[in-house]
Short mmCIF file of C-alpha atoms and ligand atoms in Angstrom, two decimals:
data_model
loop_
_atom_site.label_atom_id
_atom_site.label_comp_id
_atom_site.label_asym_id
_atom_site.label_seq_id
_atom_site.Cartn_x
_atom_site.Cartn_y
_atom_site.Cartn_z
CA MET F 15 0.00 0.00 0.00
CA ILE F 16 1.87 3.08 -1.10
CA GLY F 17 -1.18 5.31 -1.54
CA PRO F 18 -2.52 7.21 1.52
CA LEU F 19 0.39 6.30 3.77
CA SER F 20 3.00 7.65 1.40
CA ALA F 21 0.95 10.78 0.71
CA LEU F 22 0.89 11.42 4.46
CA ALA F 23 4.63 10.80 4.75
CA SER F 24 5.17 13.11 1.83
CA ARG F 25 3.11 15.91 3.43
CA SER F 26 5.03 15.57 6.69
CA LEU F 27 8.21 16.22 4.70
CA PHE F 28 6.82 19.73 4.14
CA ALA F 29 7.75 20.48 7.76
CA PHE F 30 11.37 20.48 6.56
CA ASP F 31 13.10 22.82 4.16
CA PRO F 32 13.01 21.35 0.63
CA GLU F 33 16.61 20.15 0.51
CA THR F 34 16.42 18.43 3.92
CA ALA F 35 13.11 16.84 2.85
CA HIS F 36 14.76 15.60 -0.34
CA GLY F 37 17.62 14.03 1.65
CA LEU F 38 15.15 12.35 4.04
CA SER F 39 13.13 10.93 1.16
CA ILE F 40 16.29 9.46 -0.41
CA ARG F 41 17.21 7.92 2.96
CA ALA F 42 13.74 6.42 3.31
CA LEU F 43 13.97 4.92 -0.17
CA LYS F 44 17.45 3.57 0.51
CA SER F 45 16.32 1.94 3.75
CA GLY F 46 13.62 0.02 1.90
CA VAL F 47 10.74 1.23 4.14
CA MET F 48 8.79 2.25 1.04
CA PRO F 49 6.74 -0.76 -0.04
CA ALA F 50 6.88 -1.65 -3.74
CA CYS F 51 3.79 -1.08 -5.83
CA ARG F 52 2.48 -4.16 -7.56
CA LEU F 53 1.87 -2.79 -10.98
CA GLY F 54 1.17 -5.44 -13.58
CA GLU F 55 2.41 -4.74 -17.10
CA ASP F 56 -0.24 -3.39 -19.50
CA ALA F 57 0.77 -4.45 -23.04
CA ARG F 58 -0.89 -1.32 -24.44
CA LEU F 59 1.66 0.87 -22.58
CA VAL F 60 4.76 -1.09 -23.64
CA GLN F 61 6.82 0.56 -26.40
CA THR F 62 10.22 0.16 -27.98
CA VAL F 63 11.84 3.58 -28.28
CA ALA F 64 15.44 4.07 -29.49
CA GLY F 65 15.80 0.29 -29.39
CA ILE F 66 14.87 0.02 -25.70
CA ARG F 67 11.74 -1.78 -24.53
CA PHE F 68 9.95 0.54 -22.07
CA PRO F 69 7.42 -1.29 -19.82
CA ASN F 70 5.43 1.95 -19.44
CA PRO F 71 5.97 5.51 -20.67
CA VAL F 72 6.38 7.26 -17.28
CA GLY F 73 9.96 7.98 -16.19
CA LEU F 74 11.63 9.78 -13.29
CA ALA F 75 13.31 12.98 -14.54
CA ALA F 76 16.93 13.83 -13.72
CA GLY F 77 17.77 15.72 -10.55
CA TYR F 78 15.94 13.64 -7.94
CA ASP F 79 18.46 10.79 -7.81
CA LYS F 80 21.53 12.83 -8.73
CA ASN F 81 24.05 10.36 -7.29
CA ALA F 82 22.44 7.06 -8.39
CA GLU F 83 21.52 6.13 -4.82
CA VAL F 84 18.01 4.80 -5.42
CA PRO F 85 17.41 3.72 -9.04
CA ASP F 86 15.91 0.35 -8.11
CA ALA F 87 13.70 1.87 -5.42
CA MET F 88 12.30 4.35 -7.98
CA LEU F 89 11.62 1.55 -10.47
CA LYS F 90 9.76 -0.33 -7.71
CA LEU F 91 7.48 2.68 -7.25
CA GLY F 92 6.12 2.06 -10.75
CA PHE F 93 8.33 4.24 -12.96
CA GLY F 94 8.95 2.60 -16.32
CA PHE F 95 12.46 4.07 -16.33
CA THR F 96 14.64 6.29 -14.17
CA GLU F 97 17.42 8.78 -14.88
CA VAL F 98 20.32 9.47 -12.53
CA GLY F 99 22.40 12.67 -12.52
CA THR F 100 23.27 15.21 -13.68
CA LEU F 101 26.75 13.82 -13.03
CA THR F 102 29.93 15.80 -13.60
CA PRO F 103 33.43 14.24 -13.74
CA ARG F 104 34.57 15.74 -10.45
CA PRO F 105 32.37 16.13 -7.35
CA GLN F 106 31.04 19.66 -6.88
CA ALA F 107 29.18 21.44 -4.10
CA GLY F 108 26.82 23.53 -6.21
CA ASN F 109 25.48 26.95 -5.20
CA ASP F 110 25.02 28.27 -1.67
CA LYS F 111 21.95 27.16 0.31
CA PRO F 112 19.04 27.76 0.36
CA ARG F 113 18.72 26.81 -3.30
CA ILE F 114 15.42 24.93 -3.62
CA PHE F 115 12.10 26.70 -3.05
CA ARG F 116 8.53 25.35 -2.97
CA LEU F 117 5.71 27.45 -4.41
CA VAL F 118 2.92 25.44 -2.81
CA GLU F 119 -0.04 27.42 -4.19
CA ASP F 120 1.39 27.04 -7.68
CA ARG F 121 2.49 23.39 -7.29
CA ALA F 122 5.83 24.61 -8.56
CA VAL F 123 9.49 24.46 -7.53
CA ILE F 124 12.36 26.89 -8.17
CA ASN F 125 15.88 25.48 -7.91
CA ARG F 126 19.36 26.84 -8.40
CA LEU F 127 21.30 23.80 -7.21
CA GLY F 128 24.06 24.21 -9.81
CA PHE F 129 24.89 20.54 -10.46
CA ASN F 130 25.70 19.55 -6.88
CA ASN F 131 26.79 15.93 -7.18
CA GLU F 132 29.33 13.43 -5.92
CA GLY F 133 31.01 13.05 -9.31
CA HIS F 134 31.53 10.15 -11.70
CA ASP F 135 33.41 7.76 -9.41
CA ALA F 136 30.81 7.61 -6.64
CA ALA F 137 27.89 7.10 -9.02
CA LEU F 138 29.80 4.59 -11.14
CA GLY F 139 30.51 2.50 -8.03
CA ARG F 140 26.78 2.36 -7.21
CA LEU F 141 25.69 1.61 -10.77
CA SER F 142 28.35 -1.09 -11.15
CA ALA F 143 27.09 -2.72 -7.94
CA ARG F 144 23.60 -3.06 -9.48
CA ALA F 145 24.83 -4.12 -12.95
CA GLY F 146 22.86 -7.00 -14.39
CA ARG F 147 19.64 -6.12 -12.55
CA PRO F 148 16.62 -5.45 -14.76
CA GLY F 149 15.19 -1.95 -15.23
CA ILE F 150 16.03 1.02 -17.43
CA VAL F 151 18.48 3.44 -15.81
CA GLY F 152 19.58 6.41 -17.90
CA VAL F 153 22.66 8.44 -17.00
CA ASN F 154 22.41 12.24 -17.33
CA ILE F 155 25.83 13.80 -17.93
CA GLY F 156 27.09 17.36 -17.61
CA ALA F 157 30.19 19.49 -17.25
CA ASN F 158 31.90 20.81 -14.11
CA LYS F 159 31.37 24.52 -13.51
CA ASP F 160 35.12 25.16 -13.77
CA ALA F 161 35.77 22.72 -16.63
CA ALA F 162 38.63 23.81 -18.87
CA ASP F 163 36.99 21.93 -21.75
CA ARG F 164 33.26 21.32 -21.35
CA VAL F 165 32.99 19.01 -24.35
CA ALA F 166 35.68 16.77 -22.81
CA ASP F 167 33.56 16.48 -19.63
CA TYR F 168 30.60 15.13 -21.63
CA VAL F 169 32.84 12.71 -23.53
CA ALA F 170 34.26 11.53 -20.17
CA GLY F 171 30.68 10.80 -19.04
CA ILE F 172 30.00 8.62 -22.09
CA ARG F 173 33.22 6.68 -21.63
CA ARG F 174 32.92 6.24 -17.85
CA PHE F 175 29.32 5.05 -17.71
CA TYR F 176 29.13 3.17 -21.00
CA ALA F 177 28.90 -0.32 -19.49
CA VAL F 178 26.16 0.59 -16.97
CA ALA F 179 23.92 3.11 -18.76
CA SER F 180 20.67 2.06 -20.45
CA TYR F 181 20.81 5.43 -22.22
CA PHE F 182 22.59 8.77 -21.89
CA THR F 183 21.16 12.26 -21.57
CA VAL F 184 23.40 15.11 -22.64
CA ASN F 185 22.17 17.94 -20.44
CA ILE F 186 22.98 21.35 -21.91
CA SER F 187 19.91 23.09 -20.54
CA SER F 188 20.42 23.69 -16.83
CA PRO F 189 20.00 27.42 -16.15
CA ASN F 190 22.19 27.12 -13.04
CA THR F 191 25.65 26.60 -14.55
CA PRO F 192 26.73 29.91 -16.08
CA GLY F 193 27.22 29.65 -19.84
CA LEU F 194 26.05 26.01 -20.08
CA ARG F 195 23.06 26.78 -22.25
CA ASP F 196 25.35 28.51 -24.76
CA LEU F 197 26.09 24.94 -25.85
CA GLN F 198 22.62 25.00 -27.45
CA ALA F 199 23.87 27.51 -30.05
CA ARG F 200 24.27 25.90 -33.45
CA GLU F 201 28.05 25.82 -33.82
CA SER F 202 28.78 24.72 -30.24
CA LEU F 203 26.04 22.11 -30.40
CA GLY F 204 27.40 20.67 -33.63
CA ALA F 205 30.86 20.32 -32.07
CA LEU F 206 29.46 18.82 -28.84
CA LEU F 207 27.25 16.27 -30.62
CA GLY F 208 30.08 15.39 -33.00
CA ALA F 209 32.45 14.60 -30.11
CA VAL F 210 29.88 12.85 -27.90
CA LEU F 211 28.53 10.66 -30.71
CA ALA F 212 32.03 9.81 -31.97
CA SER F 213 32.93 8.58 -28.46
CA ARG F 214 29.65 6.61 -28.33
CA ALA F 215 30.53 4.97 -31.70
CA GLU F 216 33.95 3.93 -30.39
CA GLU F 217 32.51 2.54 -27.16
CA ALA F 218 29.79 0.71 -29.12
CA VAL F 219 32.47 -1.20 -30.99
CA ARG F 220 34.34 -2.02 -27.77
CA HIS F 221 31.22 -3.14 -25.90
CA GLY F 222 29.30 -4.66 -28.81
CA ARG F 223 26.22 -2.55 -27.99
CA SER F 224 25.12 0.94 -28.99
CA VAL F 225 23.78 2.94 -26.04
CA PRO F 226 21.22 5.58 -27.12
CA VAL F 227 22.06 9.25 -26.55
CA PHE F 228 19.34 11.85 -25.92
CA LEU F 229 19.80 15.62 -25.81
CA LYS F 230 17.94 17.61 -23.12
CA ILE F 231 16.95 21.14 -24.06
CA ALA F 232 15.55 24.24 -22.36
CA PRO F 233 11.98 25.44 -22.78
CA ASP F 234 13.13 29.05 -23.26
CA LEU F 235 14.24 28.82 -26.89
CA THR F 236 13.31 31.11 -29.76
CA ASP F 237 12.04 29.75 -33.10
CA GLU F 238 15.56 30.16 -34.52
CA GLY F 239 17.03 28.32 -31.53
CA LEU F 240 14.63 25.43 -32.06
CA ASP F 241 15.43 25.42 -35.81
CA ASP F 242 19.16 25.13 -35.04
CA ILE F 243 18.74 22.32 -32.52
CA ALA F 244 16.42 20.39 -34.84
CA ALA F 245 18.90 20.74 -37.71
CA GLU F 246 21.81 19.51 -35.58
CA ALA F 247 19.72 16.69 -34.05
CA LEU F 248 18.92 15.43 -37.55
CA ALA F 249 22.44 15.94 -38.90
CA HIS F 250 23.97 13.65 -36.23
CA PRO F 251 23.10 10.06 -35.24
CA LEU F 252 21.33 11.34 -32.09
CA ASP F 253 18.66 9.01 -30.67
CA GLY F 254 16.21 11.55 -29.34
CA LEU F 255 15.40 14.77 -27.50
CA ILE F 256 14.22 15.45 -23.97
CA VAL F 257 11.96 18.51 -23.84
CA SER F 258 12.34 20.20 -21.42
CA ASN F 259 14.44 21.34 -18.51
CA THR F 260 13.28 24.04 -16.05
CA THR F 261 12.32 27.53 -17.24
CA LEU F 262 13.58 31.02 -16.41
CA SER F 263 10.05 32.35 -16.94
CA ARG F 264 7.88 33.26 -13.95
CA ASP F 265 4.66 33.66 -15.95
CA GLY F 266 1.42 32.74 -14.24
CA LEU F 267 2.87 32.24 -10.74
CA ARG F 268 0.68 33.30 -7.81
CA ASP F 269 3.43 33.28 -5.17
CA ARG F 270 5.05 36.47 -6.46
CA GLU F 271 7.44 36.70 -3.50
CA THR F 272 9.06 33.25 -3.94
CA ALA F 273 8.91 33.78 -7.70
CA LYS F 274 11.66 36.41 -7.21
CA GLN F 275 14.16 33.64 -6.34
CA ALA F 276 16.74 33.06 -9.05
CA GLY F 277 16.82 29.63 -10.72
CA GLY F 278 14.83 27.29 -12.92
CA MET F 279 11.10 26.85 -12.36
CA SER F 280 9.35 23.49 -12.73
CA GLY F 281 6.06 21.83 -11.80
CA ALA F 282 2.44 22.48 -12.80
CA PRO F 283 2.99 25.95 -14.38
CA LEU F 284 5.59 24.42 -16.75
CA MET F 285 3.12 21.89 -18.22
CA ALA F 286 1.67 24.13 -20.97
CA PRO F 287 4.85 26.00 -22.03
CA SER F 288 7.02 22.85 -22.14
CA THR F 289 4.33 20.99 -24.09
CA ARG F 290 4.21 23.82 -26.63
CA VAL F 291 7.98 23.57 -27.11
CA LEU F 292 7.66 19.79 -27.44
CA ALA F 293 5.08 20.18 -30.22
CA ARG F 294 7.20 22.81 -31.98
CA MET F 295 10.15 20.40 -31.82
CA ARG F 296 8.06 17.45 -33.05
CA LYS F 297 6.98 19.55 -36.04
CA ARG F 298 10.60 20.37 -36.84
CA VAL F 299 12.16 16.90 -36.47
CA GLY F 300 9.29 14.93 -38.05
CA PRO F 301 7.79 11.67 -36.82
CA GLY F 302 10.97 9.56 -36.72
CA LEU F 303 13.02 11.03 -33.85
CA PRO F 304 11.99 9.96 -30.33
CA ILE F 305 11.06 12.75 -27.90
CA ILE F 306 10.65 12.47 -24.13
CA GLY F 307 8.23 15.12 -22.85
CA VAL F 308 9.00 16.62 -19.42
CA GLY F 309 7.58 19.55 -17.48
CA GLY F 310 4.60 19.73 -15.14
CA VAL F 311 3.32 16.18 -15.51
CA GLY F 312 1.12 15.53 -12.47
CA SER F 313 -1.65 13.26 -13.72
CA ALA F 314 -2.48 10.61 -16.32
CA ALA F 315 -4.27 13.31 -18.32
CA ASP F 316 -1.06 15.42 -18.38
CA ALA F 317 1.02 12.42 -19.49
CA MET F 318 -1.52 11.63 -22.20
CA GLU F 319 -1.52 15.26 -23.36
CA LYS F 320 2.29 15.23 -23.78
CA ILE F 321 1.99 12.07 -25.88
CA CYS F 322 -0.79 13.60 -27.99
CA ALA F 323 1.45 16.67 -28.47
CA GLY F 324 4.29 14.53 -29.87
CA ALA F 325 6.05 12.71 -27.02
CA ASP F 326 6.93 9.00 -27.12
CA LEU F 327 7.58 8.90 -23.37
CA VAL F 328 7.28 11.33 -20.44
CA GLN F 329 9.24 12.09 -17.29
CA LEU F 330 8.33 13.93 -14.09
CA TYR F 331 9.86 15.23 -10.90
CA SER F 332 8.26 18.30 -9.27
CA CYS F 333 4.65 17.10 -9.03
CA MET F 334 5.93 14.10 -7.06
CA VAL F 335 7.02 16.58 -4.38
CA TYR F 336 3.37 17.52 -3.93
CA GLU F 337 1.61 14.24 -4.70
CA GLY F 338 4.00 11.79 -3.03
CA PRO F 339 5.87 8.71 -4.24
CA SER F 340 2.75 6.90 -5.45
CA LEU F 341 2.36 9.41 -8.31
CA ALA F 342 4.09 7.21 -10.91
CA SER F 343 1.87 4.20 -10.26
CA THR F 344 -1.25 6.42 -10.11
CA ILE F 345 -0.39 7.85 -13.53
CA VAL F 346 0.39 4.45 -15.07
CA LYS F 347 -2.92 3.04 -13.83
CA GLY F 348 -4.69 6.18 -15.00
CA LEU F 349 -3.23 5.79 -18.49
CA SER F 350 -4.59 2.23 -18.67
CA ALA F 351 -8.00 3.53 -17.59
CA LEU F 352 -7.93 6.24 -20.29
CA LEU F 353 -7.09 3.60 -22.93
CA ASP F 354 -9.99 1.44 -21.64
CA ARG F 355 -12.36 4.40 -21.84
CA ASP F 356 -11.42 5.25 -25.41
CA GLY F 357 -11.01 1.65 -26.64
CA ILE F 358 -7.37 2.25 -27.71
CA SER F 359 -5.13 -0.77 -28.24
CA SER F 360 -1.73 0.95 -28.00
CA ILE F 361 -0.61 4.26 -26.49
CA ARG F 362 1.47 4.75 -29.62
CA GLU F 363 -1.70 5.45 -31.60
CA LEU F 364 -2.16 8.67 -29.63
CA ARG F 365 1.18 10.27 -30.46
CA ASP F 366 0.86 13.52 -32.42
CA THR F 367 -2.96 13.38 -32.43
CA ARG F 368 -3.14 16.87 -30.86
CA LEU F 369 0.03 18.25 -32.41
CA SER F 370 -1.81 20.99 -34.29
CA HIS F 371 -3.64 22.05 -31.11
CA TRP F 372 -0.30 22.65 -29.38
CA LEU F 373 1.34 24.45 -32.31
C1 FMN R 417 15.33 20.19 -7.61
C2 FMN R 417 15.52 19.90 -9.07
C3 FMN R 417 16.76 19.49 -9.53
C4 FMN R 417 16.95 19.20 -10.90
N1 FMN R 417 18.17 18.76 -11.34
C5 FMN R 417 18.34 18.42 -12.63
C6 FMN R 417 19.56 17.90 -13.09
O1 FMN R 417 20.51 17.69 -12.34
N2 FMN R 417 19.69 17.61 -14.42
C7 FMN R 417 18.65 17.78 -15.31
O2 FMN R 417 18.80 17.46 -16.50
N3 FMN R 417 17.46 18.26 -14.88
C8 FMN R 417 17.28 18.58 -13.58
N4 FMN R 417 16.07 19.05 -13.17
C9 FMN R 417 14.99 19.28 -14.16
C10 FMN R 417 14.03 18.11 -14.22
O3 FMN R 417 14.68 16.93 -14.66
C11 FMN R 417 12.87 18.43 -15.21
O4 FMN R 417 13.40 18.59 -16.52
C12 FMN R 417 12.12 19.71 -14.84
O5 FMN R 417 12.02 19.84 -13.45
C13 FMN R 417 10.71 19.72 -15.43
O6 FMN R 417 9.96 18.61 -15.00
P1 FMN R 417 8.95 18.66 -13.73
O7 FMN R 417 8.06 19.85 -13.93
O8 FMN R 417 8.21 17.35 -13.77
O9 FMN R 417 9.81 18.79 -12.53
C14 FMN R 417 15.86 19.34 -11.81
C15 FMN R 417 14.62 19.76 -11.33
C16 FMN R 417 14.43 20.03 -9.99
C17 FMN R 417 13.07 20.47 -9.50
#
């Protein structure tokens, strides 16, 4: 039973500041006190995307399990896949605290963590210890704040985690590392993708297996910015896009005081803007390139809407802060119920059906 009990536990975490609450939730998951949900597989929700068989389309977004401490616990909660990181080669402390803020009325979060993480070695140790276990665990890679050569940091991530990653996410869209999002500009992106995908090709030969690489982008891009990313995504053997990271926008927030905090905003108010960017990207890249839709997913209806707007899969983080750890299983069950209601035999049939609405 992870429903009411976990919701209660989750609300009691609100007594703590957000970062302490996050640490306590990771400790609870590590200790195994959280009972597993018994979610049977629904064949209508199973899809093969980028060569990987996903048991359901609902994933945990990067940033919750930055150091790969609880991937199996998250999968047990009902997520069809989980993503660890962002991981940088060397450990780094991130920005000064406080650096995570809840906007309860808005069901939103603002964070300016700045890639705090224990670095490649610590996470690699944990992922190696679970090697061979089932479950899709993506590795989200980034660059140290003081990296002399940012591209080299991403290439190091590919090489280090190649044996243990189900897929990679190249994160160039955090607003909290100064200059990082400049990598989204056409020329820098071309050079980054060239180097990352060349290292993937070499590792694929060595390991006899090609690990998919996704690129995670910001929601705050102009039409020209989206054009450039789409062109580079199609010019390289990239496996897909993740749309999107947190936003710099504060539009529509009721808690105007907390809204003044610097950082990236996520949660319910990001649902519509990130879905619009997803649809604009789907239009640009065509039907063939996988896209994972992220931003504000808090219900089965939201997950379905992302898929109808062009997503193959979805991920979530912030709404789990408000709804508790049973959110993934609630959404997966809700998706099955929506397919029952509409007599749909595969979730795939729904992709792009509301693309024009979102454009
Ligand atoms: C506290 C916090 C930390 C995050 N850290 C990362 C990160 O390290 N790497 C990354 O790619 N995205 C990170 N994100 C962004 C999420 O993965 C996601 O793209 C974004 O929050 C939108 O989804 P949501 O509205 O479901 O939270 C973070 C988000 C939050 C709230």
